[in-house]
PDB file of C-alpha atoms in Angstrom:
ATOM      1  CA  MET A   1     -28.890 -18.813  50.772  1.00  0.00           C
ATOM      2  CA  SER A   2     -25.735 -20.656  51.662  1.00  0.00           C
ATOM      3  CA  LEU A   3     -25.088 -24.105  53.017  1.00  0.00           C
ATOM      4  CA  VAL A   4     -23.458 -24.249  56.463  1.00  0.00           C
ATOM      5  CA  GLU A   5     -22.134 -27.582  57.720  1.00  0.00           C
ATOM      6  CA  TYR A   6     -19.864 -29.101  60.333  1.00  0.00           C
ATOM      7  CA  ASN A   7     -19.098 -32.585  61.694  1.00  0.00           C
ATOM      8  CA  TYR A   8     -19.609 -33.633  65.300  1.00  0.00           C
ATOM      9  CA  GLU A   9     -20.369 -36.651  67.475  1.00  0.00           C
ATOM     10  CA  ASN A  10     -23.949 -36.656  68.802  1.00  0.00           C
ATOM     11  CA  LYS A  11     -25.077 -37.919  72.224  1.00  0.00           C
ATOM     12  CA  LEU A  12     -25.625 -41.406  70.744  1.00  0.00           C
ATOM     13  CA  GLY A  13     -21.946 -41.555  69.757  1.00  0.00           C
ATOM     14  CA  GLU A  14     -22.728 -41.278  66.029  1.00  0.00           C
ATOM     15  CA  THR A  15     -20.507 -39.154  63.807  1.00  0.00           C
ATOM     16  CA  MET A  16     -22.924 -36.806  62.125  1.00  0.00           C
ATOM     17  CA  LYS A  17     -22.817 -33.774  59.899  1.00  0.00           C
ATOM     18  CA  ARG A  18     -24.997 -30.868  60.982  1.00  0.00           C
ATOM     19  CA  MET A  19     -26.224 -28.769  58.078  1.00  0.00           C
ATOM     20  CA  GLU A  20     -28.164 -25.528  57.873  1.00  0.00           C
ATOM     21  CA  LEU A  21     -30.056 -25.245  54.587  1.00  0.00           C
ATOM     22  CA  GLY A  22     -32.748 -22.604  54.238  1.00  0.00           C
ATOM     23  CA  SER A  23     -35.386 -23.108  56.947  1.00  0.00           C
ATOM     24  CA  TRP A  24     -33.858 -26.395  58.125  1.00  0.00           C
ATOM     25  CA  ILE A  25     -31.144 -27.565  60.432  1.00  0.00           C
ATOM     26  CA  ILE A  26     -30.576 -31.259  59.833  1.00  0.00           C
ATOM     27  CA  GLU A  27     -28.160 -33.853  61.115  1.00  0.00           C
ATOM     28  CA  VAL A  28     -27.011 -36.428  58.563  1.00  0.00           C
ATOM     29  CA  ASP A  29     -25.003 -39.632  58.818  1.00  0.00           C
ATOM     30  CA  VAL A  30     -23.303 -39.202  55.463  1.00  0.00           C
ATOM     31  CA  MET A  31     -21.350 -42.477  55.664  1.00  0.00           C
ATOM     32  CA  LYS A  32     -24.436 -44.641  56.324  1.00  0.00           C
ATOM     33  CA  THR A  33     -26.384 -42.845  53.609  1.00  0.00           C
ATOM     34  CA  LYS A  34     -23.526 -43.225  51.121  1.00  0.00           C
ATOM     35  CA  GLU A  35     -23.062 -46.901  52.015  1.00  0.00           C
ATOM     36  CA  PHE A  36     -26.728 -47.576  51.239  1.00  0.00           C
ATOM     37  CA  TYR A  37     -26.560 -45.826  47.856  1.00  0.00           C
ATOM     38  CA  ASN A  38     -23.275 -47.577  46.982  1.00  0.00           C
ATOM     39  CA  HIS A  39     -25.051 -50.953  47.202  1.00  0.00           C
ATOM     40  CA  TYR A  40     -28.391 -49.959  45.673  1.00  0.00           C
ATOM     41  CA  HIS A  41     -29.372 -50.200  42.009  1.00  0.00           C
ATOM     42  CA  LEU A  42     -29.912 -47.461  39.446  1.00  0.00           C
ATOM     43  CA  ILE A  43     -33.364 -45.864  39.225  1.00  0.00           C
ATOM     44  CA  THR A  44     -33.637 -47.207  35.670  1.00  0.00           C
ATOM     45  CA  GLU A  45     -33.463 -50.807  36.933  1.00  0.00           C
ATOM     46  CA  ASP A  46     -36.930 -50.324  38.482  1.00  0.00           C
ATOM     47  CA  CYS A  47     -38.365 -48.063  35.777  1.00  0.00           C
ATOM     48  CA  ASP A  48     -37.796 -47.996  32.045  1.00  0.00           C
ATOM     49  CA  CYS A  49     -39.699 -44.787  31.247  1.00  0.00           C
ATOM     50  CA  GLU A  50     -38.031 -42.013  29.233  1.00  0.00           C
ATOM     51  CA  ASP A  51     -38.333 -39.525  32.117  1.00  0.00           C
ATOM     52  CA  CYS A  52     -36.251 -41.680  34.466  1.00  0.00           C
ATOM     53  CA  ALA A  53     -33.763 -42.616  31.730  1.00  0.00           C
ATOM     54  CA  ASN A  54     -33.275 -38.939  30.892  1.00  0.00           C
ATOM     55  CA  TYR A  55     -32.849 -37.996  34.559  1.00  0.00           C
ATOM     56  CA  VAL A  56     -30.146 -40.636  35.147  1.00  0.00           C
ATOM     57  CA  LEU A  57     -28.350 -39.526  31.978  1.00  0.00           C
ATOM     58  CA  ALA A  58     -28.618 -35.856  33.013  1.00  0.00           C
ATOM     59  CA  CYS A  59     -27.097 -36.458  36.483  1.00  0.00           C
ATOM     60  CA  GLU A  60     -23.604 -36.107  34.995  1.00  0.00           C
ATOM     61  CA  THR A  61     -24.474 -32.650  33.632  1.00  0.00           C
ATOM     62  CA  PHE A  62     -25.888 -31.203  36.857  1.00  0.00           C
ATOM     63  CA  PRO A  63     -24.368 -27.887  37.944  1.00  0.00           C
ATOM     64  CA  HIS A  64     -21.632 -28.001  40.571  1.00  0.00           C
ATOM     65  CA  GLU A  65     -24.000 -26.689  43.281  1.00  0.00           C
ATOM     66  CA  ILE A  66     -26.448 -29.580  42.790  1.00  0.00           C
ATOM     67  CA  LYS A  67     -23.664 -32.176  42.658  1.00  0.00           C
ATOM     68  CA  ALA A  68     -22.188 -30.671  45.844  1.00  0.00           C
ATOM     69  CA  LEU A  69     -25.548 -30.910  47.638  1.00  0.00           C
ATOM     70  CA  PHE A  70     -25.961 -34.586  46.700  1.00  0.00           C
ATOM     71  CA  HIS A  71     -22.365 -35.291  47.737  1.00  0.00           C
ATOM     72  CA  SER A  72     -22.749 -33.485  51.077  1.00  0.00           C
ATOM     73  CA  LEU A  73     -25.821 -35.622  51.864  1.00  0.00           C
ATOM     74  CA  GLY A  74     -24.209 -38.910  50.742  1.00  0.00           C
ATOM     75  CA  ILE A  75     -26.666 -39.405  47.853  1.00  0.00           C
ATOM     76  CA  ASP A  76     -25.874 -40.935  44.474  1.00  0.00           C
ATOM     77  CA  PRO A  77     -28.630 -39.172  42.474  1.00  0.00           C
ATOM     78  CA  ARG A  78     -28.807 -41.992  39.916  1.00  0.00           C
ATOM     79  CA  LYS A  79     -30.032 -44.432  42.556  1.00  0.00           C
ATOM     80  CA  GLU A  80     -33.107 -45.100  44.727  1.00  0.00           C
ATOM     81  CA  GLY A  81     -34.940 -41.824  44.179  1.00  0.00           C
ATOM     82  CA  GLU A  82     -38.512 -41.234  43.148  1.00  0.00           C
ATOM     83  CA  ILE A  83     -38.663 -39.206  39.937  1.00  0.00           C
ATOM     84  CA  SER A  84     -41.573 -37.123  38.617  1.00  0.00           C
ATOM     85  CA  HIS A  85     -41.490 -35.193  35.361  1.00  0.00           C
ATOM     86  CA  TYR A  86     -43.770 -32.140  35.346  1.00  0.00           C
ATOM     87  CA  ILE A  87     -43.374 -29.953  32.257  1.00  0.00           C
ATOM     88  CA  ALA A  88     -41.027 -28.930  29.485  1.00  0.00           C
ATOM     89  CA  ASN A  89     -39.704 -25.373  29.720  1.00  0.00           C
ATOM     90  CA  GLN A  90     -39.318 -23.086  26.719  1.00  0.00           C
ATOM     91  CA  ASP A  91     -35.520 -23.228  27.096  1.00  0.00           C
ATOM     92  CA  GLY A  92     -35.477 -27.006  26.480  1.00  0.00           C
ATOM     93  CA  THR A  93     -35.042 -28.010  30.117  1.00  0.00           C
ATOM     94  CA  HIS A  94     -37.708 -29.984  31.959  1.00  0.00           C
ATOM     95  CA  VAL A  95     -39.077 -29.476  35.476  1.00  0.00           C
ATOM     96  CA  TYR A  96     -38.561 -32.549  37.618  1.00  0.00           C
ATOM     97  CA  GLY A  97     -39.582 -33.327  41.181  1.00  0.00           C
ATOM     98  CA  ILE A  98     -37.301 -35.832  42.886  1.00  0.00           C
ATOM     99  CA  PHE A  99     -37.067 -37.220  46.378  1.00  0.00           C
ATOM    100  CA  TYR A 100     -34.436 -39.268  48.158  1.00  0.00           C
ATOM    101  CA  HIS A 101     -33.944 -40.661  51.635  1.00  0.00           C
ATOM    102  CA  ILE A 102     -31.034 -39.854  53.908  1.00  0.00           C
ATOM    103  CA  VAL A 103     -29.985 -41.208  57.280  1.00  0.00           C
ATOM    104  CA  GLY A 104     -30.569 -38.349  59.665  1.00  0.00           C
ATOM    105  CA  ARG A 105     -32.901 -36.136  61.655  1.00  0.00           C
ATOM    106  CA  ILE A 106     -34.512 -32.747  61.272  1.00  0.00           C
ATOM    107  CA  ILE A 107     -33.233 -30.712  64.222  1.00  0.00           C
ATOM    108  CA  ASP A 108     -35.184 -27.545  63.449  1.00  0.00           C
ATOM    109  CA  GLY A 109     -37.385 -26.241  60.680  1.00  0.00           C
ATOM    110  CA  PRO A 110     -40.770 -26.911  59.145  1.00  0.00           C
ATOM    111  CA  GLU A 111     -41.882 -30.455  59.931  1.00  0.00           C
ATOM    112  CA  ASN A 112     -43.590 -31.377  56.678  1.00  0.00           C
ATOM    113  CA  TRP A 113     -44.311 -29.911  53.283  1.00  0.00           C
ATOM    114  CA  PRO A 114     -48.076 -29.346  53.276  1.00  0.00           C
ATOM    115  CA  SER A 115     -49.559 -31.593  50.581  1.00  0.00           C
ATOM    116  CA  ASN A 116     -52.176 -29.013  49.592  1.00  0.00           C
ATOM    117  CA  VAL A 117     -49.654 -26.212  48.982  1.00  0.00           C
ATOM    118  CA  ILE A 118     -48.669 -25.513  45.385  1.00  0.00           C
ATOM    119  CA  SER A 119     -46.756 -22.278  45.967  1.00  0.00           C
ATOM    120  CA  THR A 120     -43.465 -21.855  47.800  1.00  0.00           C
ATOM    121  CA  GLU A 121     -44.876 -18.675  49.359  1.00  0.00           C
ATOM    122  CA  VAL A 122     -46.006 -20.619  52.441  1.00  0.00           C
ATOM    123  CA  LEU A 123     -42.768 -22.522  53.029  1.00  0.00           C
ATOM    124  CA  THR A 124     -39.414 -21.065  52.055  1.00  0.00           C
ATOM    125  CA  PRO A 125     -37.262 -23.780  50.487  1.00  0.00           C
ATOM    126  CA  TYR A 126     -33.509 -23.903  50.439  1.00  0.00           C
ATOM    127  CA  SER A 127     -32.995 -22.375  46.985  1.00  0.00           C
ATOM    128  CA  ILE A 128     -30.010 -22.914  44.755  1.00  0.00           C
ATOM    129  CA  GLU A 129     -30.675 -19.934  42.527  1.00  0.00           C
ATOM    130  CA  GLN A 130     -27.879 -20.579  40.026  1.00  0.00           C
ATOM    131  CA  CYS A 131     -29.634 -23.865  39.160  1.00  0.00           C
ATOM    132  CA  GLU A 132     -33.245 -22.812  39.663  1.00  0.00           C
ATOM    133  CA  ALA A 133     -33.583 -25.632  42.204  1.00  0.00           C
ATOM    134  CA  ASP A 134     -35.593 -25.720  45.431  1.00  0.00           C
ATOM    135  CA  VAL A 135     -34.969 -28.186  48.271  1.00  0.00           C
ATOM    136  CA  TRP A 136     -37.189 -29.258  51.193  1.00  0.00           C
ATOM    137  CA  PHE A 137     -36.779 -31.777  54.008  1.00  0.00           C
ATOM    138  CA  THR A 138     -39.525 -33.820  55.628  1.00  0.00           C
ATOM    139  CA  GLN A 139     -40.129 -36.656  58.046  1.00  0.00           C
ATOM    140  CA  ASP A 140     -43.321 -37.494  56.132  1.00  0.00           C
ATOM    141  CA  LEU A 141     -41.746 -40.480  54.368  1.00  0.00           C
ATOM    142  CA  ALA A 142     -42.871 -42.214  51.185  1.00  0.00           C
ATOM    143  CA  LEU A 143     -41.568 -45.295  49.390  1.00  0.00           C
ATOM    144  CA  VAL A 144     -38.643 -45.976  51.730  1.00  0.00           C
ATOM    145  CA  PRO A 145     -36.616 -48.891  50.323  1.00  0.00           C
ATOM    146  CA  GLU A 146     -36.465 -52.022  52.430  1.00  0.00           C
ATOM    147  CA  GLY A 147     -33.380 -52.036  54.615  1.00  0.00           C
ATOM    148  CA  PHE A 148     -32.780 -48.280  54.531  1.00  0.00           C
ATOM    149  CA  PRO A 149     -30.936 -47.380  57.785  1.00  0.00           C
ATOM    150  CA  LYS A 150     -32.747 -45.370  60.464  1.00  0.00           C
ATOM    151  CA  PRO A 151     -33.389 -42.612  61.419  1.00  0.00           C
ATOM    152  CA  ILE A 152     -34.698 -41.414  58.044  1.00  0.00           C
ATOM    153  CA  ILE A 153     -35.564 -38.073  56.559  1.00  0.00           C
ATOM    154  CA  GLN A 154     -36.655 -37.350  53.021  1.00  0.00           C
ATOM    155  CA  VAL A 155     -35.129 -34.654  50.847  1.00  0.00           C
ATOM    156  CA  GLU A 156     -37.353 -33.304  48.078  1.00  0.00           C
ATOM    157  CA  ILE A 157     -36.009 -31.325  45.149  1.00  0.00           C
ATOM    158  CA  LYS A 158     -37.699 -29.416  42.341  1.00  0.00           C
ATOM    159  CA  MET A 159     -35.261 -28.511  39.575  1.00  0.00           C
ATOM    160  CA  ASN A 160     -34.766 -27.936  35.886  1.00  0.00           C
ATOM    161  CA  VAL A 161     -33.075 -30.818  34.098  1.00  0.00           C
ATOM    162  CA  PRO A 162     -31.794 -30.830  30.499  1.00  0.00           C
ATOM    163  CA  TRP A 163     -33.465 -33.266  28.085  1.00  0.00           C
ATOM    164  CA  LEU A 164     -30.637 -35.427  26.751  1.00  0.00           C
ATOM    165  CA  LEU A 165     -32.415 -38.439  25.226  1.00  0.00           C
ATOM    166  CA  LYS A 166     -32.537 -38.444  21.455  1.00  0.00           C
TER     167      LYS A 166
END
């Protein structure tokens, strides 16, 4: 699945980027999102666990497609996110679940990821196959940092991350 995006001014006079990713069409204020992340602290300033430290270290090694997604949404992946480590894979990578907040709206697509669903068979994510990463968007928000600009949507990512800590 490919990413389709274009810039436009919405009826509120905001310069937004409209993006089509998998089942979703979202509108994102990339500049406001980026401005928030530019002034926010690293994930490891709130958490000193090995899983978060490894994730922040691994951000520099992410494949181009993942880096491009973060960039197109205005996210600095080393900051603000909620990180969950699931399992180690046989190839030495580790499965992580991560979510971030972005300034924007869901225009069309599934409203929320059902909390009781384990399989992606019910909801087709935006898949970045080269990276074995799946992406979802939701308005069911959790752990929004104080002062995060509105409107807010949450982007959730499941991906393989190399283990770099010694």
